[in-house]
Coordinates of C-alpha atoms and ligand atoms in Angstrom, one line a residue:
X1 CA 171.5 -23.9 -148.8
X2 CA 171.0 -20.2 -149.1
X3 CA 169.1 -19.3 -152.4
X4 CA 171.3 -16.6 -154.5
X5 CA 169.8 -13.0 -153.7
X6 CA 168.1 -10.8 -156.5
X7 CA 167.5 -7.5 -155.9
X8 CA 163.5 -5.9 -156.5
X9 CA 163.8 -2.6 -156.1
X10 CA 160.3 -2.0 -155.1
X11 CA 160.7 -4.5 -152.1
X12 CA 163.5 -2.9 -151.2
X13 CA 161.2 0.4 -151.1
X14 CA 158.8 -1.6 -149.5
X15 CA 161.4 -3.3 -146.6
X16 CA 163.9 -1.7 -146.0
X17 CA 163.0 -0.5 -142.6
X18 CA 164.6 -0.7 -139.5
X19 CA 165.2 -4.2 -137.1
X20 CA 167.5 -6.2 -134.9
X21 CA 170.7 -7.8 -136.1
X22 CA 169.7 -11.0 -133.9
X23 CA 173.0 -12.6 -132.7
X24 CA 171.1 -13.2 -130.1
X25 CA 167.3 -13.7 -129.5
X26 CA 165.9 -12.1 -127.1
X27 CA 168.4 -9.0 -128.0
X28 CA 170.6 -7.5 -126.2
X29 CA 168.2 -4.7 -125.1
X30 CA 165.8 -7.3 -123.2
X31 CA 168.7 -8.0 -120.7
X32 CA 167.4 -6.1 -117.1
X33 CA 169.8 -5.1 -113.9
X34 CA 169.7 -7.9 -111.1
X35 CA 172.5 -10.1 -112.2
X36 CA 175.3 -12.1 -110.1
X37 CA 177.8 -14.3 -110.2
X38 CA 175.5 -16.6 -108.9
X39 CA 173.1 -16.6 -111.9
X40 CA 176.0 -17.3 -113.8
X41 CA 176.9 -20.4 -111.6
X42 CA 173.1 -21.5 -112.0
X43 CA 173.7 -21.4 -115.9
X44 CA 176.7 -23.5 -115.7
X45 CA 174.8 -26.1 -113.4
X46 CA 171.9 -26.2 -116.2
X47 CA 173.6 -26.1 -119.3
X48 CA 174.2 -29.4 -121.2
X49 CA 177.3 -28.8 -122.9
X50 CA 181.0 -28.3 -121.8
X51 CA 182.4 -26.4 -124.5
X52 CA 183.6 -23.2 -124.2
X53 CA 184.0 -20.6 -126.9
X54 CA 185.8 -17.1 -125.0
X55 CA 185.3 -13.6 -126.2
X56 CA 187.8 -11.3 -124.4
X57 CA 187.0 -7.5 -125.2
X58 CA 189.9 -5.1 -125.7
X59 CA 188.0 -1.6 -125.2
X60 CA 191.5 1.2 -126.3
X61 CA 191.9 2.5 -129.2
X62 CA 194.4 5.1 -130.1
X63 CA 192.1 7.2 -132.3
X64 CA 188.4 8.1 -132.9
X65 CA 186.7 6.8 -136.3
X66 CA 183.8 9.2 -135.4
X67 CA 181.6 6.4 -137.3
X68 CA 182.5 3.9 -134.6
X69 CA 179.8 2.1 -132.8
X70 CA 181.8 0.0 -130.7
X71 CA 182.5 0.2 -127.4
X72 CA 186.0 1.6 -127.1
X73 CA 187.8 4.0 -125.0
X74 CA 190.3 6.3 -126.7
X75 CA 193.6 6.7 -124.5
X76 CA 197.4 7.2 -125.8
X77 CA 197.9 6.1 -122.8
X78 CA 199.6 2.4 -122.9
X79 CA 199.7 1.9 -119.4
X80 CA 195.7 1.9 -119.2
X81 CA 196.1 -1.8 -120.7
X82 CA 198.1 -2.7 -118.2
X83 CA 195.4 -1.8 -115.4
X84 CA 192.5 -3.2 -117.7
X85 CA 194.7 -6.6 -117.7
X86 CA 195.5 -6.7 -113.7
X87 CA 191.5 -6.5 -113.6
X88 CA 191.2 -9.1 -116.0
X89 CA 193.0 -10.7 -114.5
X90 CA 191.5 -11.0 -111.4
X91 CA 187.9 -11.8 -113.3
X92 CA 189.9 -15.1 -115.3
X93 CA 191.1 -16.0 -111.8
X94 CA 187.2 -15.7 -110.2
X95 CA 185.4 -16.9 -113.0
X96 CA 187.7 -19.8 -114.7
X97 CA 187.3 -22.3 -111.8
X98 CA 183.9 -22.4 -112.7
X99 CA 184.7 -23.8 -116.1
X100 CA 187.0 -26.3 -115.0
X101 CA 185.0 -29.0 -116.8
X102 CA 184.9 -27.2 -119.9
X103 CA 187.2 -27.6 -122.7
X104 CA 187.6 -23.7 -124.6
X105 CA 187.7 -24.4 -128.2
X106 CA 187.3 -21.4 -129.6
X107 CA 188.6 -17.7 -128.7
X108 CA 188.1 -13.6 -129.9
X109 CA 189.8 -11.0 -129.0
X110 CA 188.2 -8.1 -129.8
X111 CA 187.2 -4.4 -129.3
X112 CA 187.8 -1.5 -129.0
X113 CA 191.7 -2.5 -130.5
X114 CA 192.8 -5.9 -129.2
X115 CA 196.0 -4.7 -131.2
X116 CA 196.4 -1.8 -128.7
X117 CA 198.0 -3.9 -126.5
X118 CA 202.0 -4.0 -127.1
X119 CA 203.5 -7.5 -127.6
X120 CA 204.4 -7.7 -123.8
X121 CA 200.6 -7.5 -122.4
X122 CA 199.6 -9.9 -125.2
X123 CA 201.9 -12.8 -124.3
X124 CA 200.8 -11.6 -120.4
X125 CA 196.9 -11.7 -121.8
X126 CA 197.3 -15.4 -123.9
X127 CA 199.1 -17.1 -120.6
X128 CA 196.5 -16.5 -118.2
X129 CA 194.4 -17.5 -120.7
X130 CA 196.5 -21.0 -121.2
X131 CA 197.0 -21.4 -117.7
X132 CA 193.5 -20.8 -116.1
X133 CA 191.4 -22.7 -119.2
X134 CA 192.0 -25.7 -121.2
X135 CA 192.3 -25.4 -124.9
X136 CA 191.7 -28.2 -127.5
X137 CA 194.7 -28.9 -129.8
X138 CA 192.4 -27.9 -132.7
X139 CA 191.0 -24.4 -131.0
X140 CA 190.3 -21.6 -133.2
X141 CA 192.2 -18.1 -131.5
X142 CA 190.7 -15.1 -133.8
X143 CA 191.5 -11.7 -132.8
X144 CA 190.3 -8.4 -134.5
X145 CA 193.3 -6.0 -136.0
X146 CA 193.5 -2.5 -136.7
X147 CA 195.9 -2.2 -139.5
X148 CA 196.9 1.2 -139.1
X149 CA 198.4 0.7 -135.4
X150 CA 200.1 -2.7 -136.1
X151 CA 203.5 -2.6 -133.9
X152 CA 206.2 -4.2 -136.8
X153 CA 206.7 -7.8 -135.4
X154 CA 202.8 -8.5 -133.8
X155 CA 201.5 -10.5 -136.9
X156 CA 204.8 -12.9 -135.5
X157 CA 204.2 -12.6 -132.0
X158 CA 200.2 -13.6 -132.7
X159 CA 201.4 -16.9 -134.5
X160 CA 203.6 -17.5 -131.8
X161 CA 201.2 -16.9 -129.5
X162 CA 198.5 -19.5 -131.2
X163 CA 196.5 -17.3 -133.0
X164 CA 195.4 -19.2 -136.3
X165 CA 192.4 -16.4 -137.6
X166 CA 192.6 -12.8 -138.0
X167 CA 190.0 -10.3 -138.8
X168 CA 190.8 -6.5 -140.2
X169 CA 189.4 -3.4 -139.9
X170 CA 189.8 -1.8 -143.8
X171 CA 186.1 0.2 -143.9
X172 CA 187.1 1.9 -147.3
X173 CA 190.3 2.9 -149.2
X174 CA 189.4 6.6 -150.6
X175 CA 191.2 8.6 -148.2
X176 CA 188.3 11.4 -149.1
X177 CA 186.2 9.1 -147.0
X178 CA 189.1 8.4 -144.5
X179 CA 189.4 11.9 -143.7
X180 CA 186.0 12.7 -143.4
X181 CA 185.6 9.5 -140.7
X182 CA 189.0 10.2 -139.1
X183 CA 190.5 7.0 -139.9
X184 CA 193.8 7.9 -142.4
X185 CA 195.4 4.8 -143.0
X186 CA 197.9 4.1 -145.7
X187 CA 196.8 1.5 -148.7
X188 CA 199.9 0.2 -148.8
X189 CA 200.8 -0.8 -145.6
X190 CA 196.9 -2.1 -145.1
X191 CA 197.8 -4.3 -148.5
X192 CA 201.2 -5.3 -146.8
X193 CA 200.1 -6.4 -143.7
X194 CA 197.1 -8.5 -145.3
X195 CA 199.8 -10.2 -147.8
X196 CA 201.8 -11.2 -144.5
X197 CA 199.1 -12.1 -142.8
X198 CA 198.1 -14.6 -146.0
X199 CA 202.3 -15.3 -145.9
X200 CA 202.4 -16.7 -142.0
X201 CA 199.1 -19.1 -142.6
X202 CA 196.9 -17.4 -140.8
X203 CA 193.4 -19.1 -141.7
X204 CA 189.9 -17.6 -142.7
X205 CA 191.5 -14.2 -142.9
X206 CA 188.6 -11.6 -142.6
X207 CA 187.8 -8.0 -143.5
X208 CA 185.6 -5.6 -142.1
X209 CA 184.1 -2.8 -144.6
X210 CA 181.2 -0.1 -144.1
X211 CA 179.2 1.3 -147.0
X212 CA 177.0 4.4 -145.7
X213 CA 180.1 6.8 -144.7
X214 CA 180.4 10.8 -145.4
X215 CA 181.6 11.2 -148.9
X216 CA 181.3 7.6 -150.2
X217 CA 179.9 7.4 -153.8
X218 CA 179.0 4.6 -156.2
X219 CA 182.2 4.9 -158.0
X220 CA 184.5 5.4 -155.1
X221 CA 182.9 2.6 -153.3
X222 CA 183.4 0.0 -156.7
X223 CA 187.1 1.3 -156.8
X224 CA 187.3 0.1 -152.6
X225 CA 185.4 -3.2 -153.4
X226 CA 187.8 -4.3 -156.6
X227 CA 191.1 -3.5 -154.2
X228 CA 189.4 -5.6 -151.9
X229 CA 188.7 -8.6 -153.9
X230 CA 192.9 -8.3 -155.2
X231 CA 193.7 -8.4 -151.8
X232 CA 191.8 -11.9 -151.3
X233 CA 190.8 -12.2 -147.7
X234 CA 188.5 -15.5 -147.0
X235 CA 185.5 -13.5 -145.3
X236 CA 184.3 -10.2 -146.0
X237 CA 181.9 -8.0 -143.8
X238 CA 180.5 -5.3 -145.4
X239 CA 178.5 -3.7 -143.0
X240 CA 176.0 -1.5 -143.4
X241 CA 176.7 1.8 -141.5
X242 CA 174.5 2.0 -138.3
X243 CA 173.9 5.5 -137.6
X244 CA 172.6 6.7 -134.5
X245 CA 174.2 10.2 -133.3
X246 CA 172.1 10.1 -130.1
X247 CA 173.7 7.2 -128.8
X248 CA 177.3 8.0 -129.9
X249 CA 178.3 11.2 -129.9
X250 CA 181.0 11.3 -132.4
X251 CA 178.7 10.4 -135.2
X252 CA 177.3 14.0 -134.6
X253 CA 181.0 15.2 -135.7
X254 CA 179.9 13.6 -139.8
X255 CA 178.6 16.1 -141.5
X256 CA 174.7 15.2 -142.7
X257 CA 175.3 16.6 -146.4
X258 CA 178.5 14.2 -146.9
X259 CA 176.2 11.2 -146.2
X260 CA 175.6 9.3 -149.7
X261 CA 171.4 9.4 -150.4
X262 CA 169.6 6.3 -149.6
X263 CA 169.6 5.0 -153.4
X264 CA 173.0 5.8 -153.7
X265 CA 174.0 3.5 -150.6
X266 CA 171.8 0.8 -151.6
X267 CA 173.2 0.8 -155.4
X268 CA 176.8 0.6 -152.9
X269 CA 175.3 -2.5 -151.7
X270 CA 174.1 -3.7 -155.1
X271 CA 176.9 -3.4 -156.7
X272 CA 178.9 -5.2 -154.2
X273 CA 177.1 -8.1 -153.7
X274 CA 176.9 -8.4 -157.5
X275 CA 181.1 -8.4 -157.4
X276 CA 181.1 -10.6 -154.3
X277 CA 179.5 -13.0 -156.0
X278 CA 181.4 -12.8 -159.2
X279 CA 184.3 -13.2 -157.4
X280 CA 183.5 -16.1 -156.5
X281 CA 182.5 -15.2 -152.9
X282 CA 179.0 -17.3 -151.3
X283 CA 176.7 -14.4 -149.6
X284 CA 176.1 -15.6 -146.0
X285 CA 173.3 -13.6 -145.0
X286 CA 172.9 -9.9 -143.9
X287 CA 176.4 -8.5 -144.8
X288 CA 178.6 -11.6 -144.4
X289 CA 180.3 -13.2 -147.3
X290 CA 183.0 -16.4 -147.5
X291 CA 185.3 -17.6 -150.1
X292 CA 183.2 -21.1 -151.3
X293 CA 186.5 -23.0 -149.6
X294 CA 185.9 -21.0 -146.2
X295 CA 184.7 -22.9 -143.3
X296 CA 182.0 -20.4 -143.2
X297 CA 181.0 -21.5 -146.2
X298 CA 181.2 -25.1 -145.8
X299 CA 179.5 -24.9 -142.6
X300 CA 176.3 -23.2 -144.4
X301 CA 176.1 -25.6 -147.1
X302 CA 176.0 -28.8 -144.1
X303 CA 173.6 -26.6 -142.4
X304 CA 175.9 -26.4 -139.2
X305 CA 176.4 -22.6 -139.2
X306 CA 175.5 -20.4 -136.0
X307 CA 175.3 -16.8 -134.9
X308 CA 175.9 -15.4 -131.4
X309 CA 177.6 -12.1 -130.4
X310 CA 180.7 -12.3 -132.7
X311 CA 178.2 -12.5 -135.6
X312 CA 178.0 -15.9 -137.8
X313 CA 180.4 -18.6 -136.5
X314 CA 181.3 -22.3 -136.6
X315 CA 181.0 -22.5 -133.1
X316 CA 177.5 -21.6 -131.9
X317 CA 176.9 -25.0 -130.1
X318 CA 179.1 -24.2 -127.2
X319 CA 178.0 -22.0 -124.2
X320 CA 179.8 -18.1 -124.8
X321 CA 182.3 -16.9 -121.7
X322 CA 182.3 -13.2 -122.2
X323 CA 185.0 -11.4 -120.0
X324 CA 186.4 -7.8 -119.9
X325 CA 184.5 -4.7 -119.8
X326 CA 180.9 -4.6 -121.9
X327 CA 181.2 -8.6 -122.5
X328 CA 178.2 -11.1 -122.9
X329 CA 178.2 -14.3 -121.9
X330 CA 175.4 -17.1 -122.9
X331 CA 175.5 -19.4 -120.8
X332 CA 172.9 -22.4 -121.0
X333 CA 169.9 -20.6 -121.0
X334 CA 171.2 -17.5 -119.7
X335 CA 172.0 -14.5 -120.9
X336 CA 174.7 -12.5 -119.1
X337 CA 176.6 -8.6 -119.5
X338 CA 178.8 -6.9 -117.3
X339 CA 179.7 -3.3 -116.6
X340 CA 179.7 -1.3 -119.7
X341 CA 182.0 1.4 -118.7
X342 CA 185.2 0.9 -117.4
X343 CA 185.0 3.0 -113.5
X344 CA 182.7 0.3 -113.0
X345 CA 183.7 -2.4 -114.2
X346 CA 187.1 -1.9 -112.5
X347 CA 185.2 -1.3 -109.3
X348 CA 183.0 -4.3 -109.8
X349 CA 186.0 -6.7 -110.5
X350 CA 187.9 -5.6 -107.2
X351 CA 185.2 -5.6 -104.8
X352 CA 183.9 -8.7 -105.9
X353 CA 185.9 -10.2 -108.6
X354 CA 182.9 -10.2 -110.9
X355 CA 181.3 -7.4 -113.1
X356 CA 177.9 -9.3 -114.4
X357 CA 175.3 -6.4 -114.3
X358 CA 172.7 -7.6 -116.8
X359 CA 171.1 -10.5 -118.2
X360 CA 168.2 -12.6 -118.7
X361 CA 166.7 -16.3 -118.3
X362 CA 165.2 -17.7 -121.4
X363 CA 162.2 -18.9 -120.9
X364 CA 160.0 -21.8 -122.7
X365 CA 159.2 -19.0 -125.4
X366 CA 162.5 -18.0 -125.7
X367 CA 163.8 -21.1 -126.4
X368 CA 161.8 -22.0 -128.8
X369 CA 161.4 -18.7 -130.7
X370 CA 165.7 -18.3 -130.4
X371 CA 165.6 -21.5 -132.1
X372 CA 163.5 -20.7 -135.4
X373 CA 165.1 -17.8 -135.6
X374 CA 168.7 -19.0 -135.7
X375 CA 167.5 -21.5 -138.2
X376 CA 166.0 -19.0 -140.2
X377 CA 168.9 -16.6 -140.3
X378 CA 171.6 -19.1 -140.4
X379 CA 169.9 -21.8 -143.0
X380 CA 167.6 -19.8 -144.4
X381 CA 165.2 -22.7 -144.4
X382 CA 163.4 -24.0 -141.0
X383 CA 161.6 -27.6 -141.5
X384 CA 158.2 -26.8 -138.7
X385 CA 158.2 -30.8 -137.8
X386 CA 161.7 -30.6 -136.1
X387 CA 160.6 -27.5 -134.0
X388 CA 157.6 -29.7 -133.3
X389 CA 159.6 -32.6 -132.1
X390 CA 162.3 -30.7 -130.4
X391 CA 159.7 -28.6 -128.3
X392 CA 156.8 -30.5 -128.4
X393 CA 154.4 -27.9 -130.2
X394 CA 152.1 -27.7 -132.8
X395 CA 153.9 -25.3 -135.0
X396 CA 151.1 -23.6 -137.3
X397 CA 149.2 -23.6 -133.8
X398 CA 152.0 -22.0 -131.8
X399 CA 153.0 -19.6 -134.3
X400 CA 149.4 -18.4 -135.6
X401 CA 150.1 -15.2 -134.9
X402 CA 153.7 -15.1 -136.3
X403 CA 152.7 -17.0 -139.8
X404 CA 149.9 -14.2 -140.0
X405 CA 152.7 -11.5 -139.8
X406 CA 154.7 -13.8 -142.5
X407 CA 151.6 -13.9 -144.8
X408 CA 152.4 -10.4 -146.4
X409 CA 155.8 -11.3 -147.1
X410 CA 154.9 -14.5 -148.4
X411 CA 152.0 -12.7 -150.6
X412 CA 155.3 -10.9 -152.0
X413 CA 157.4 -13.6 -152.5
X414 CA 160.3 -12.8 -149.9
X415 CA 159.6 -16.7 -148.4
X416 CA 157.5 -19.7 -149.4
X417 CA 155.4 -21.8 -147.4
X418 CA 153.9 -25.2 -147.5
X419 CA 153.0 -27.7 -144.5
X420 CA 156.4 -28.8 -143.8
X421 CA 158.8 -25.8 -144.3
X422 CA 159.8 -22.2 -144.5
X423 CA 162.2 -21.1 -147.0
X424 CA 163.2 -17.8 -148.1
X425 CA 163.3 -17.0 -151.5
X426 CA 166.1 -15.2 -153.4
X427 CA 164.1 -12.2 -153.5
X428 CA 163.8 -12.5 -149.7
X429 CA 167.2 -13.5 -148.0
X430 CA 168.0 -9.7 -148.6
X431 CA 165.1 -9.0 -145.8
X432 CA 165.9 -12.2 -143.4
X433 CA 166.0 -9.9 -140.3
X434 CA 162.3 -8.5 -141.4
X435 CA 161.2 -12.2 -142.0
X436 CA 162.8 -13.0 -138.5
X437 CA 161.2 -10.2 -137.0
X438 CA 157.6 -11.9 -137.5
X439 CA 158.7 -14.5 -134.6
X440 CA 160.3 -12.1 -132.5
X441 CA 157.8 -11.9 -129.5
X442 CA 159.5 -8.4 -128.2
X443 CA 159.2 -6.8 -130.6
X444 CA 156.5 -4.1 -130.8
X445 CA 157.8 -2.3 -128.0
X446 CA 161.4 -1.6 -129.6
X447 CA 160.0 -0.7 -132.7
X448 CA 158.3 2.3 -131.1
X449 CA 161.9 3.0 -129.7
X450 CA 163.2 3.1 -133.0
X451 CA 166.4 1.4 -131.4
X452 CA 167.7 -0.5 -134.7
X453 CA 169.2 0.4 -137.8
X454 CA 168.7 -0.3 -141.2
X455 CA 168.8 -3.9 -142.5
X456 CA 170.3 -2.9 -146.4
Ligands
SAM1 C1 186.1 -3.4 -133.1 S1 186.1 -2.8 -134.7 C2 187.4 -3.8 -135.6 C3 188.8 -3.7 -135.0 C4 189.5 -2.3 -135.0 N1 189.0 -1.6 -133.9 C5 189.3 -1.6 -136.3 O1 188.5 -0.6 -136.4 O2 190.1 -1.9 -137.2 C6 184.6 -3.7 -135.3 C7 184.1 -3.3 -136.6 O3 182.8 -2.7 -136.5 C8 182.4 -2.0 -137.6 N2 181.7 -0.8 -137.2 C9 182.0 0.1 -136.2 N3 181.1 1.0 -136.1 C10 180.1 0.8 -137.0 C11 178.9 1.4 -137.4 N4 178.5 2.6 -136.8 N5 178.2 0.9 -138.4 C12 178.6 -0.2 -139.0 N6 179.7 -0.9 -138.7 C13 180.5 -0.4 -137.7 C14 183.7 -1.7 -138.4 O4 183.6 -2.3 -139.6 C15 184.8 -2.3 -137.5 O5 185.8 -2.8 -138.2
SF4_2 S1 186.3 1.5 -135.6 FE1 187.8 0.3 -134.4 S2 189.6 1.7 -134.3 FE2 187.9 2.9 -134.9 S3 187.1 3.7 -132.9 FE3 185.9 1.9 -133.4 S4 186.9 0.2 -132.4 FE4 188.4 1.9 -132.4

C-alpha cells in the first residue's frame, strides 16, 4: 500500500528534474527500425498468456489545443475517418487471425478524438471489432471523450455499443486559460455530459486535467480543482504539462510569459493533491488518483495494479494489441510500433496489410529490470527475494550499481532499505520515476538528450 505523500520543499528543489513516465521499460525511445509482422508472430508463439487487452488509436481531431502532445491530425474533414477505418480495417482482418486463441478482455479507444468519429463509423468500428476478436462477457470497453465535440445521442450509442468506461478531456475550466490553449469549451455542457455519463452507468468515469498551461494561477487552478471534485468522476489525471516546442510545433504558438513560474505550478500541484486527498480521493502514483471504491484503487491496495501504454490499469497481465496509426503493441517479450504518420501508415497497411515499423526484444536484462520497475511504480514497495526467485539472481549482487545510485535518495529519506525490501517513503512516492530511474539501464544516454519532461 502506497504511503500518503508529504511534500519537502527542498527535495522538491533537489528532484525535481527531468525522467521517463515508464509505461513501459525499456521506453518507447529504445524501439529501432527493422520490424515485421513476423516479429510480431514470433511474440505470439513465445508469450505465455492468451489474454488480450486492444488499444485502437483514433488520430482526428477537429481543433488544435496548441498544448497537445498527442498524436492527432486535425481535419474537418469527416470523411478522412472513413479512409482511416477501411485501413483499419484491413489491419483487424491481417492481424486478428493471429489472435484467434486469445480471448480480448479489455479495450481503449483513444487519440487523437476517438469521438471524432460520427455514430455511423463507431457502430462500423465496434463490429469488426466483435466479429474478428472474441470478447469476455465481463470485458472492460473504455474510450477517451472530448466533451466539447460530443454529437447529442453518442454517450447512448456508446452504451449500446458496449462501452462500460469513459475517460474526458476537461484540462481546466477558466476560459482565460481555454483561450490562451485554444480549447473553448462550455462548463456547462462539460458538467452536463459528465452527469449523463454518471446517469447511463458508465463505470470508473475518468478525467483528464493539466496544471502548467499559459495563464493558469494558484487561485484559478483551486477554483478548476473544487468544480472538479462537485462533478465526482471515479479517476482523475492531473497531468503535469509536458512542454517541448521542438517536438510539437504548436506549443511554440503559447506564449513563454503566460506560463505560471515553476513555484507557482508546483503550489498547483500541492494544492491539488492536498484536495484530492480531502476529498476522499487515494493518490496512485505520478498524477493518477481513484475514488477509494475505484477498481484502481482496489487493485493498488491487493497489489494487483499494472502500467503499460494507457497509463495505470487493471489489466497489465495480458499481452497489448496496438492497432491504427502510432499504436504499440507488447507482445510477450516484444515490443512493437507502427507507422507514426498517417501516408505511411496507409501505405504500409495496403501494400502489406501491416504497418509495424519499430520495436524491440527484451532481453534477460530487460526482463528483469521491467519487472522491479513496474513493482516499484505500481506498489511502491518491491520485496528483492521474489526478484531473486523469479529470475534467479542475487539481487544486492545484480543491482550493485543501481542500489549505489539509490543510496543518495535513501540518505534523504525518499525510500528505505533493509535486506528484504525497498519501500518508498511518503516523502519519496512524489519522485517514484527518479527512484525508478536508478534501475533503468538506458538511461545515461537520454538524459544527455534531455528527451523527458518534468516529473512534478
Ligand atoms: C487524447 S487526449 C484525450 C481525449 C481528447 N482528445 C481530449 O482532448 O479531450 C489525451 C490527454 O493527454 C493530455 N495531454 C495532451 N497533451 C499534453 C501535454 N503536452 N502535457 C500533458 N498532458 C497532455 C490531456 O490531458 C488529454 O486529455
Ligand atoms: S488535447 Fe485532445 S482534442 Fe486537443 S489536440 Fe490533443 S488529442 Fe486533440
Amino acid at each position: 500500500m502506497i504511503n500518503l505523500p508529504t511534500w519537502d520543499q527542498s527535495l522538491i528543489n533537489k528532484y525535481n528534474v527531468s525522467g521517463p513516465r515508464y509505461t513501459s521499460y525499456p521506453t518507447a525511445l529504445e524501439l529501432a527500425p527493422g520490424y515485421t509482422q513476423e516479429h510480431l508472430v514470433e511474440a505470439i508463439n513465445e508469450s505465455n498468456t492468451r489474454v488480450l487487452s486492444l488499444y485502437i488509436h483514433i488520430p482526428f481531431c477537429h481543433q488544435l489545443c496548441y498544448y497537445c502532445g498527442c498524436n492527432k491530425v486535425i481535419t474537418r474533414h469527416q470523411s478522412k475517418a472513413d479512409v482511416y477505418l477501411d485501413h483499419l480495417e484491413q489491419e483487424i482482418k491481417s492481424k486478428a487471425p493471429l489472435f484467434n486463441k486469445y480471448t480480448v478482455d479489455q479495450l481503449h479507444l483513444g487519440g487523437g478524438t476517438p469521438t471524432f468519429l460520427t455514430e455511423a463509423q463507431m457502430s462500423r468500428l465496434v463490429k469488426l471489432l466483435n466479429t474478428h476478436f472474441t470478447f469476455t462477457s465481463s470485458a472492460q470497453r473504455g474510450i477517451e471523450i472530448d466533451p466539447r465535440s460530443l454529437a447529442p445521442n453518442m454517450l447512448i450509442t456508446l452504451k449500446e455499443l458496449g462501452f462500460n468506461r469513459v475517460s474526458f478531456g476537461i484540462q481546466d475550466f477558466n476560459d482565460d486559460v481555454q483561450a490562451a490553449v485554444n480549447r473553448p469549451q462550455d462548463k456547462q455542457a462539460v458538467i452536463n455530459i459528465v452527469h449523463q455519463a454518471q446517469t447511463l452507468g458508465f463505470k470508473s468515469i475518468n478525467a483528464d486535467m493539466i496544471y502548467g498551461l499559459p495563464l493558469q494561477s494558484i487561485e484559478s487552478y483551486k477554483e478548476t480543482i473544487e468544480q472538479l471534485i462537485e462533478l465526482s468522476p471515479d479517476r482523475v489525471s492531473v497531468f503535469n504539462y509536458a512542454h517541448l516546442p521542438e517536438r510539437f510545433a504548436a506549443q511554440r504558438k503559447l506564449k513563454e510569459t503566460d506560463m505560471p513560474s515553476p513555484h507557482d505550478k508546483l503550489t498547483m500541484f500541492k494544492n491539488t493533491l492536498e484536495r484530492m486527498l480531502e476529498a476522499g480521493y487515494q493518490f496512485i502514483g505520478m498524477d493518477h488518483f481513484a475514488k477509494v471504491d475505484d477498481e484502481l484503487a482496489l487493485a493498488q491496495r491487493k497489489g494487483e495494479l499494472h502500467r503499460n501504454f494507457q497509463g495505470y490499469t487493471t489489466h497489465g497481465d495480458c499481452d497489448l494489441l496496438g492497432l491504427g496509426v502510432s499504436s504499440i503493441s507488447q507482445i510477450g517479450n516484444k515490443i512493437l510500433q507502427n507507422e507514426k504518420d498517417l501516408k505511411p501508415y496507409y501505405h504500409a497497411i495496403t501494400v502489406e496489410g501491416c504497418a509495424i515499423t519499430k520495436g524491440i526484444a527484451l532481453g534477460q536484462d530487460d526482463m528483469i529490470r521491467a519487472t522491479v520497475i513496474k513493482q516499484l511504480i505500481c506498489q511502491f514497495e518491491l520485496n528483492k527475494r521474489t526478484i531473486e526467485t523469479q529470475f534467479n539472481i542475487v539481487f544486492d549482487r545484480y543491482f550493485e550499481q543501481a542500489l549505489g545510485a539509490l543510496q543518495p535518495l535513501c540518505d534523504d529519506g525518499l525510500v528505505t532499505m533493509n535486506n528484504e525490501t525497498i519501500t518508498v517513503t511518503s516523502k519519496g512516492n512524489l519522485f517514484i520515476r527518479i527512484i525508478c530511474m536508478c534501475f533503468d539501464a538506458y538511461l545515461q544516454n537520454q538524459i544527455k538528450q534531455s528527451r523527458f519532461s518534468r516529473v512534478i
